[in-house]
mmCIF file of C-alpha atoms in Angstrom:
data_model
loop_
_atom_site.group_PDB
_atom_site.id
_atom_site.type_symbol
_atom_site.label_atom_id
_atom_site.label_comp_id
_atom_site.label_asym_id
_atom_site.label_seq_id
_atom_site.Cartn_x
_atom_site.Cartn_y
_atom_site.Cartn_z
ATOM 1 C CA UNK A 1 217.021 93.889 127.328
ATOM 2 C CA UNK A 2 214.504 93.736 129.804
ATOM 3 C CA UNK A 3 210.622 92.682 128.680
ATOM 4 C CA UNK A 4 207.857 93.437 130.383
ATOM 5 C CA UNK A 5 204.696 91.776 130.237
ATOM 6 C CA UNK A 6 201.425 93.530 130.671
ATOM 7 C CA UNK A 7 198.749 92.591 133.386
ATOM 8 C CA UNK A 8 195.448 90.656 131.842
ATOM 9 C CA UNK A 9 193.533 93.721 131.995
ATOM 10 C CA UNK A 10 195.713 96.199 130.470
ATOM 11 C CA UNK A 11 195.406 96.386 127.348
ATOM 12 C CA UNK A 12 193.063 98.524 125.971
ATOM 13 C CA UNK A 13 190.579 96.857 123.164
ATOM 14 C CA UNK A 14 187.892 98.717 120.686
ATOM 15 C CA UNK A 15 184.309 98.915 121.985
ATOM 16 C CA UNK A 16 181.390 99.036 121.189
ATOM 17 C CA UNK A 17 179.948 101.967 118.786
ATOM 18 C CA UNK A 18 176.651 103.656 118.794
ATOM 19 C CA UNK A 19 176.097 105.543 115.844
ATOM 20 C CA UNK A 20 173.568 108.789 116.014
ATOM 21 C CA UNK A 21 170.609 108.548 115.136
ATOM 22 C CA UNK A 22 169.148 109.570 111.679
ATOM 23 C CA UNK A 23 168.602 113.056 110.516
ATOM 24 C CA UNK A 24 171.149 113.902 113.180
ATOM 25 C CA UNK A 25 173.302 116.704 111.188
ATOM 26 C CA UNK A 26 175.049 118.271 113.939
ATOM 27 C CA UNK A 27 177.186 115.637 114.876
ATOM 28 C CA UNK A 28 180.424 115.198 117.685
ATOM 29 C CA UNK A 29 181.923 111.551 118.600
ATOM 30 C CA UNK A 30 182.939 110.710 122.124
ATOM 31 C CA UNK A 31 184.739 107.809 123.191
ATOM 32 C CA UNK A 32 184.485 106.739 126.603
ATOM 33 C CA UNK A 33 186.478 104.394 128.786
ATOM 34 C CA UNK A 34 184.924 101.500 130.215
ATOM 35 C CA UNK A 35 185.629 98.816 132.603
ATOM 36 C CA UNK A 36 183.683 96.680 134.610
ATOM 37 C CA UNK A 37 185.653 94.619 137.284
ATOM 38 C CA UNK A 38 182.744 92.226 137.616
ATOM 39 C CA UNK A 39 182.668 91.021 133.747
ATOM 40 C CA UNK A 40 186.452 89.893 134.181
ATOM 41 C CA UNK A 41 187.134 91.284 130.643
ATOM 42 C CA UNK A 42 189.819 94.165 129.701
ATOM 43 C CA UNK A 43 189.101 97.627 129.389
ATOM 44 C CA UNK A 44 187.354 98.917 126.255
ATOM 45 C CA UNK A 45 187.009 102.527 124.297
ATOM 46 C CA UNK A 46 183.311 102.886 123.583
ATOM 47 C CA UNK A 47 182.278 105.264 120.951
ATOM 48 C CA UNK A 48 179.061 107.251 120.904
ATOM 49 C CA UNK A 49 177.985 109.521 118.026
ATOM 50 C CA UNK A 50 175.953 112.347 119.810
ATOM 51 C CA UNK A 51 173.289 115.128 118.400
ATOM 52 C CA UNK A 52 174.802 118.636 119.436
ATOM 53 C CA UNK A 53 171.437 120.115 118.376
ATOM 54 C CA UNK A 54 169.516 118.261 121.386
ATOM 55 C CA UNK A 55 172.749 118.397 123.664
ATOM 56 C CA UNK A 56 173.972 120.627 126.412
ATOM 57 C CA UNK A 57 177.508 122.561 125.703
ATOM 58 C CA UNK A 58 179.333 120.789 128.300
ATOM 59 C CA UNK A 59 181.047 117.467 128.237
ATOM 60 C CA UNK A 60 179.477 116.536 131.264
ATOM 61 C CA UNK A 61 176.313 117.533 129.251
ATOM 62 C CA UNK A 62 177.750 114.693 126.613
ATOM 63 C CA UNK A 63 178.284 111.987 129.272
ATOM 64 C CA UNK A 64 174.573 112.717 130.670
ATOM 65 C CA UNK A 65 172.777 112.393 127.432
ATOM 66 C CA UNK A 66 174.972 109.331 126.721
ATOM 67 C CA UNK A 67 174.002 107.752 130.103
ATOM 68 C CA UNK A 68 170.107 108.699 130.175
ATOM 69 C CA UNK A 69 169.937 107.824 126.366
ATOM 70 C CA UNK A 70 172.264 105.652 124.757
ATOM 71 C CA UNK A 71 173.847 103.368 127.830
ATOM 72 C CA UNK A 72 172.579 103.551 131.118
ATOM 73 C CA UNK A 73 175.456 101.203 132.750
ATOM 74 C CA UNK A 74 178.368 104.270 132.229
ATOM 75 C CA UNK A 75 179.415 104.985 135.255
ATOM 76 C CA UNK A 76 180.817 108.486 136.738
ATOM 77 C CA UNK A 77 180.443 111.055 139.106
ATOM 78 C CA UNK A 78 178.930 114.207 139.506
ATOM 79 C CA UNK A 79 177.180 116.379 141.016
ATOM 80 C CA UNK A 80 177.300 120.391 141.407
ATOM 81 C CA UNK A 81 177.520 120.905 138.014
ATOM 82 C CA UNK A 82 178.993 124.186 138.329
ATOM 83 C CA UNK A 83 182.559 123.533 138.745
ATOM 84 C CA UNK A 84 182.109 123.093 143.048
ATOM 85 C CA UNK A 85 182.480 120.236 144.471
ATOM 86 C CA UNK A 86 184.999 118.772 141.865
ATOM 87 C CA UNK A 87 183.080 115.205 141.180
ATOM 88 C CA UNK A 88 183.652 114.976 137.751
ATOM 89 C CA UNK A 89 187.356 115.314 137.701
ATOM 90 C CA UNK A 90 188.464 113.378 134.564
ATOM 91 C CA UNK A 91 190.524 113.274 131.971
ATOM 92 C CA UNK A 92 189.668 114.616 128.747
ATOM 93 C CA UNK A 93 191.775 114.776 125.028
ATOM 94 C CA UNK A 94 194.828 114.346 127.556
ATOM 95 C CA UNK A 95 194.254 117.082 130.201
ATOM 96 C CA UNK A 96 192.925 116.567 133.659
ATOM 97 C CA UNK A 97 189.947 118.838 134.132
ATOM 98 C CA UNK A 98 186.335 119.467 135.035
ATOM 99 C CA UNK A 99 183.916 117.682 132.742
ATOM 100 C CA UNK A 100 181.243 120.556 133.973
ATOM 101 C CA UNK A 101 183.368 123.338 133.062
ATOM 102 C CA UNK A 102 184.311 122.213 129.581
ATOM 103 C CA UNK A 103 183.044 123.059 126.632
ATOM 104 C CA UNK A 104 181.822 120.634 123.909
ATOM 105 C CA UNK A 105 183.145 123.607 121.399
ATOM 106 C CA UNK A 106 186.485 124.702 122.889
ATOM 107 C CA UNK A 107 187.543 120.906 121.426
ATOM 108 C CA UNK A 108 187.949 120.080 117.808
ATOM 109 C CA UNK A 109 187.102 116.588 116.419
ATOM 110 C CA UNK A 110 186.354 113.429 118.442
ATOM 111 C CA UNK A 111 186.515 114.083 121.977
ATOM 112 C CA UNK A 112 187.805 111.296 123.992
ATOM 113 C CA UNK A 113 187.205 110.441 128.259
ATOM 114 C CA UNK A 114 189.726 108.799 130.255
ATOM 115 C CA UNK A 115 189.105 108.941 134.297
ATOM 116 C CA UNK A 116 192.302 110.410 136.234
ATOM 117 C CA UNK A 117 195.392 108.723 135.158
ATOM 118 C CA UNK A 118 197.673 107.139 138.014
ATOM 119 C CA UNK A 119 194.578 105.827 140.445
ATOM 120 C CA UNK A 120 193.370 102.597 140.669
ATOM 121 C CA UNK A 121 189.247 102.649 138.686
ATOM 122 C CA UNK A 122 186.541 101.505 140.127
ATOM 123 C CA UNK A 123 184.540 101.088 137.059
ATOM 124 C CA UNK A 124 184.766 103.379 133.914
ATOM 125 C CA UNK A 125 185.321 107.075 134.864
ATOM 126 C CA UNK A 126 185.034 106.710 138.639
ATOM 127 C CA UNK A 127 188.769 106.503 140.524
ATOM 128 C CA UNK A 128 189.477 105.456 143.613
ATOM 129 C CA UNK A 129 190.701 108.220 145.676
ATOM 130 C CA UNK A 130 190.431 106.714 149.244
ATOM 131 C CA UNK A 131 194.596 107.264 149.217
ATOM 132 C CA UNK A 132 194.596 111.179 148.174
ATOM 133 C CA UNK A 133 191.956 111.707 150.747
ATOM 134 C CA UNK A 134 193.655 109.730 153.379
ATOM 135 C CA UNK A 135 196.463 111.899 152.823
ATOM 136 C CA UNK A 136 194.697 114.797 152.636
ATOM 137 C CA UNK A 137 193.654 113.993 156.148
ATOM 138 C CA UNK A 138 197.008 113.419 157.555
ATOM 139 C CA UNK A 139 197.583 117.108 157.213
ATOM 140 C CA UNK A 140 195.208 117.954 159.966
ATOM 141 C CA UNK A 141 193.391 120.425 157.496
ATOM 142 C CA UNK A 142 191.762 122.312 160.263
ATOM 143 C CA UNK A 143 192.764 125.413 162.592
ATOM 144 C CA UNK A 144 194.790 124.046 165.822
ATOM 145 C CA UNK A 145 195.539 126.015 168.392
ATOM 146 C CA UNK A 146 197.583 126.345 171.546
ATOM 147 C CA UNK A 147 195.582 129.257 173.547
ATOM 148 C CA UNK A 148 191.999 129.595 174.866
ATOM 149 C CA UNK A 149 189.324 130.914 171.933
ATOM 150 C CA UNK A 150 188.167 134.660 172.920
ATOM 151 C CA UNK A 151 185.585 134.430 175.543
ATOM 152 C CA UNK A 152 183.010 136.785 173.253
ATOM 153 C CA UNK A 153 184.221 136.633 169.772
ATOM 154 C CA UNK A 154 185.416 134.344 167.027
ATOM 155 C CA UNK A 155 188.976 134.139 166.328
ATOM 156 C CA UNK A 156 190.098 137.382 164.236
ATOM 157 C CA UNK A 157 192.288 138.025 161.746
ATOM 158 C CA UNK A 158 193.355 141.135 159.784
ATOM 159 C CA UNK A 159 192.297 141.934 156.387
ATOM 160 C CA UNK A 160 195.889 141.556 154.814
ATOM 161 C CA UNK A 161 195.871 137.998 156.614
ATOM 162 C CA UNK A 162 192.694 136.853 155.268
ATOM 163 C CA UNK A 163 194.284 138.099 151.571
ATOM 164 C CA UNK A 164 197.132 135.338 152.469
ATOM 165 C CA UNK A 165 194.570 132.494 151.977
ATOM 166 C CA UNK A 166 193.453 133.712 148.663
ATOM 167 C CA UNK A 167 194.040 131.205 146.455
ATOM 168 C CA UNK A 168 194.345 128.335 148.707
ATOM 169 C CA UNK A 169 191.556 127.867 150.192
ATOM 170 C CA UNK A 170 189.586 127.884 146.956
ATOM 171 C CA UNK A 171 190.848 124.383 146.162
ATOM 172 C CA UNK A 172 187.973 121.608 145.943
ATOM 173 C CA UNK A 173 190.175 118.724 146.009
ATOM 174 C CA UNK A 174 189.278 117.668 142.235
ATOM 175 C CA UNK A 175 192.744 115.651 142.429
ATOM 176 C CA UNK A 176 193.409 116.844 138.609
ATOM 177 C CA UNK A 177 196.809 118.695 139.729
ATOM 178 C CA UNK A 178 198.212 115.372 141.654
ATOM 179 C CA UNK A 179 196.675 112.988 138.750
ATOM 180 C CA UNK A 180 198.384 115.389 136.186
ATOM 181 C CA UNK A 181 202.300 115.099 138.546
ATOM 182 C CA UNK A 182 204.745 112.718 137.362
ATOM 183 C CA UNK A 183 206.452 112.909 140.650
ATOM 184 C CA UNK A 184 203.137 112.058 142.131
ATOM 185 C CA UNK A 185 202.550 108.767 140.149
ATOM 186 C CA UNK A 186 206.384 107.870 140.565
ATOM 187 C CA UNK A 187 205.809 108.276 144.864
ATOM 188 C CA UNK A 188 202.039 108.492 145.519
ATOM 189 C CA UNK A 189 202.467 106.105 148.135
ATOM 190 C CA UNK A 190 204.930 108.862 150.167
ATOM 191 C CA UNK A 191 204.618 112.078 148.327
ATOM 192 C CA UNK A 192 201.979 114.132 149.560
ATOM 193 C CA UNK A 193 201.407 116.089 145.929
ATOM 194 C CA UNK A 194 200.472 119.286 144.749
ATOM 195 C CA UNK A 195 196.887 119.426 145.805
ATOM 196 C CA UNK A 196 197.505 118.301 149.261
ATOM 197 C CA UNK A 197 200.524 120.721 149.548
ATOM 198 C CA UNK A 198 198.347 122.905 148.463
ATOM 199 C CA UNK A 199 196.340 122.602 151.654
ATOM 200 C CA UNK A 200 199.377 121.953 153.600
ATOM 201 C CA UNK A 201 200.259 125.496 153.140
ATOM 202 C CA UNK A 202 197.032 127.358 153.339
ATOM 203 C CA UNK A 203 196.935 126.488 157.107
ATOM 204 C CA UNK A 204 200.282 127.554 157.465
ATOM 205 C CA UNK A 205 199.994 130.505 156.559
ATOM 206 C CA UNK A 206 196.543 130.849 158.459
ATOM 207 C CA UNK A 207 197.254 133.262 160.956
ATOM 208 C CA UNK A 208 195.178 131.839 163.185
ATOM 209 C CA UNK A 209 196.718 128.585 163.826
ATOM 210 C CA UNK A 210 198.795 128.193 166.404
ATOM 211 C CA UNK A 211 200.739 124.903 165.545
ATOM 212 C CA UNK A 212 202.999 125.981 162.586
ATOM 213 C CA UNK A 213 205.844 124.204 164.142
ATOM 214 C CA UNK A 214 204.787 120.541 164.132
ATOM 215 C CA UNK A 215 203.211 121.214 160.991
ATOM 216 C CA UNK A 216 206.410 122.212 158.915
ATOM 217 C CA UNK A 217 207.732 119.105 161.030
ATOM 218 C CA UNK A 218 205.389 117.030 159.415
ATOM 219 C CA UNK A 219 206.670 118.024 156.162
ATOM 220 C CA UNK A 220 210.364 118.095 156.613
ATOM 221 C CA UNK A 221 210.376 114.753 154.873
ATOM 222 C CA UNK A 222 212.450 113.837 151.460
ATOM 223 C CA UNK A 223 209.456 112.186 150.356
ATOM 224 C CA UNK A 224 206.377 114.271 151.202
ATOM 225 C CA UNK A 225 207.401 117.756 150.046
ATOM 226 C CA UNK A 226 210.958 117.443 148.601
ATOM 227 C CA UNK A 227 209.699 114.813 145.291
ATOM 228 C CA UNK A 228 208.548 118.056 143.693
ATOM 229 C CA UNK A 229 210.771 118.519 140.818
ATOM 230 C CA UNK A 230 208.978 121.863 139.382
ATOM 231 C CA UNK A 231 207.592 120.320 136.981
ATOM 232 C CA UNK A 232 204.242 122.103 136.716
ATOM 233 C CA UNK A 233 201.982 119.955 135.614
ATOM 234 C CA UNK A 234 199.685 120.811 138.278
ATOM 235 C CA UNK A 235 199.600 124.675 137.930
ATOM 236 C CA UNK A 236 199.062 124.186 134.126
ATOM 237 C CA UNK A 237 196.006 121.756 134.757
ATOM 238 C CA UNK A 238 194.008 123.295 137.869
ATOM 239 C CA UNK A 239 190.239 124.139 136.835
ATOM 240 C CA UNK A 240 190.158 126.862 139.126
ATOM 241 C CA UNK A 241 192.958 128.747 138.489
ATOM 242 C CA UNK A 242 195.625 127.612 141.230
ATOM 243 C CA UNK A 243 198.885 127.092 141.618
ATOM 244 C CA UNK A 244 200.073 124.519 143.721
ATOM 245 C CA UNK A 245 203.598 124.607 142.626
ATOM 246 C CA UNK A 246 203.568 128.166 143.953
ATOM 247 C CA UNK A 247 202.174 126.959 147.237
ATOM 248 C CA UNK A 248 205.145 123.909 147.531
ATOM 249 C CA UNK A 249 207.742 126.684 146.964
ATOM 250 C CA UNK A 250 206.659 128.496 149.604
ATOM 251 C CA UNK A 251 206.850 126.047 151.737
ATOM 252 C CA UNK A 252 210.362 124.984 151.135
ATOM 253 C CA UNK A 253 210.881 128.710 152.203
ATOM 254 C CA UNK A 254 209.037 128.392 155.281
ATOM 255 C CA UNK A 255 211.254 125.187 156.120
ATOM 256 C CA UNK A 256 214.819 126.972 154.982
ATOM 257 C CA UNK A 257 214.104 130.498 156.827
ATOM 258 C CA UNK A 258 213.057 128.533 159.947
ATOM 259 C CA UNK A 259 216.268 126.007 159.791
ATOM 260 C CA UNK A 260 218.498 129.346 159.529
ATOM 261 C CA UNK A 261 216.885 131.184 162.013
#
């Protein structure tokens, strides 16, 4: 039987617990994950006991109030607020999502904070996505073309054409679909996952890009498109809506009507 044995800082301990303060009668508990690289010690679950009746309805709301009032050294991103610019992607009660966009309400009991799964942390709820951005970049996410732009107007597409991106460009690159992919934290280092194929296929289908072919060559890979196994973790987890798996099928199509003529 084969035995594993886990890294030094693995193993999740109990925290520290900060208890509401008294009167409080409207009371939710939140535990946090923490873990600071500098203080050499494993990660810890931190619980707070929070006042809903002098508390915003959103968990990000929660993780303010915590910061500002209770312990200034949690660390996490953020910034729109209004579900944007996808900062405060984390993990929360087991589901990737937008800590903005949640309601405190729409969970029962204690709620409990975990950044993405599969990245490496930086410190508590901030993960390092310098990987999912690199490869975001390798899929030249811009328009590339082959002729001269119109001498007096911008380059022009049709309404139905513009209808083609719906859904793909609205994508803010929150990483919760490609945290949520088990194919994705099997091959991260080759597969491209569902967010990124996401935006893989919105400029293919851009009408006005004229490099289609070395962009489906790109992809013709076993690793970067062909790991996804339908599993639909991403389409089931997207804050906005989306659905990438939708957008990798499509794809595949692309590649199989273009290899049969």
């Amino acid at each position: 039987m084969a035995e594993f044995t886990l890294p030094k800082n693995s193993v999740l301990i109990k925290g520290k617990t900060f208890t509401a303060l008294p009167g409080a009668t409207n009371v939710r508990r939140f535990e946090v994950y923490r873990w600071d690289p500098e203080s050499g010690e494993n990660p810890r679950v931190d619980a707070f006991e929070l006042d809903m009746d002098n508390c915003g309805p959103m968990v990000l709301d929660a993780i303010l109030k915590i910061k500002n009032e209770v312990d200034s050294t949690l660390t996490f991103r953020r910034s729109c607020r209004e579900g944007v610019c996808g900062s405060c992607a984390m993990n929360i009660n087991g589901k990737n999502s937008l800590a903005c966009t949640k309601a405190i309400d729409s969970y029962p009991g204690t709620i409990k904070i975990f950044p993405l799964p599969h990245l490496d942390v930086i410190k508590d709820l901030v993960p390092d996505t310098t990987h999912f951005f690199a490869q975001y970049a390798s899929i030249k996410p811009w328009i590339e073309t082959q002729t001269p732009a119109p001498a007096d107007s911008e380059r022009l597409q049709s309404r139905e054409d513009r209808e083609k991106l719906d859904g793909l460009y609205d994508c803010i690159l929150c990483a919760c679909c490609s945290t949520s992919c088990p194919s994705y934290w099997w091959n991260s280092e080759r597969y491209l996952g569902p967010a990124v194929l996401l935006q893989a296929y919105r400029w293919l289908v851009d009408s006005r890009d004229e490099n289609t072919g070395e962009r489906l060559d790109e992809l013709e890979d076993p690793f970067k498109l062909y790991r996804c196994h339908t599993i639909m973790n991403c389409t089931d987890t997207c804050p906005k809506g989306l659905n990438p798996a939708k957008a990798i099928a499509e794809t595949k199509k692309l590649l199989v009507k273009r290899k049969l003529g």
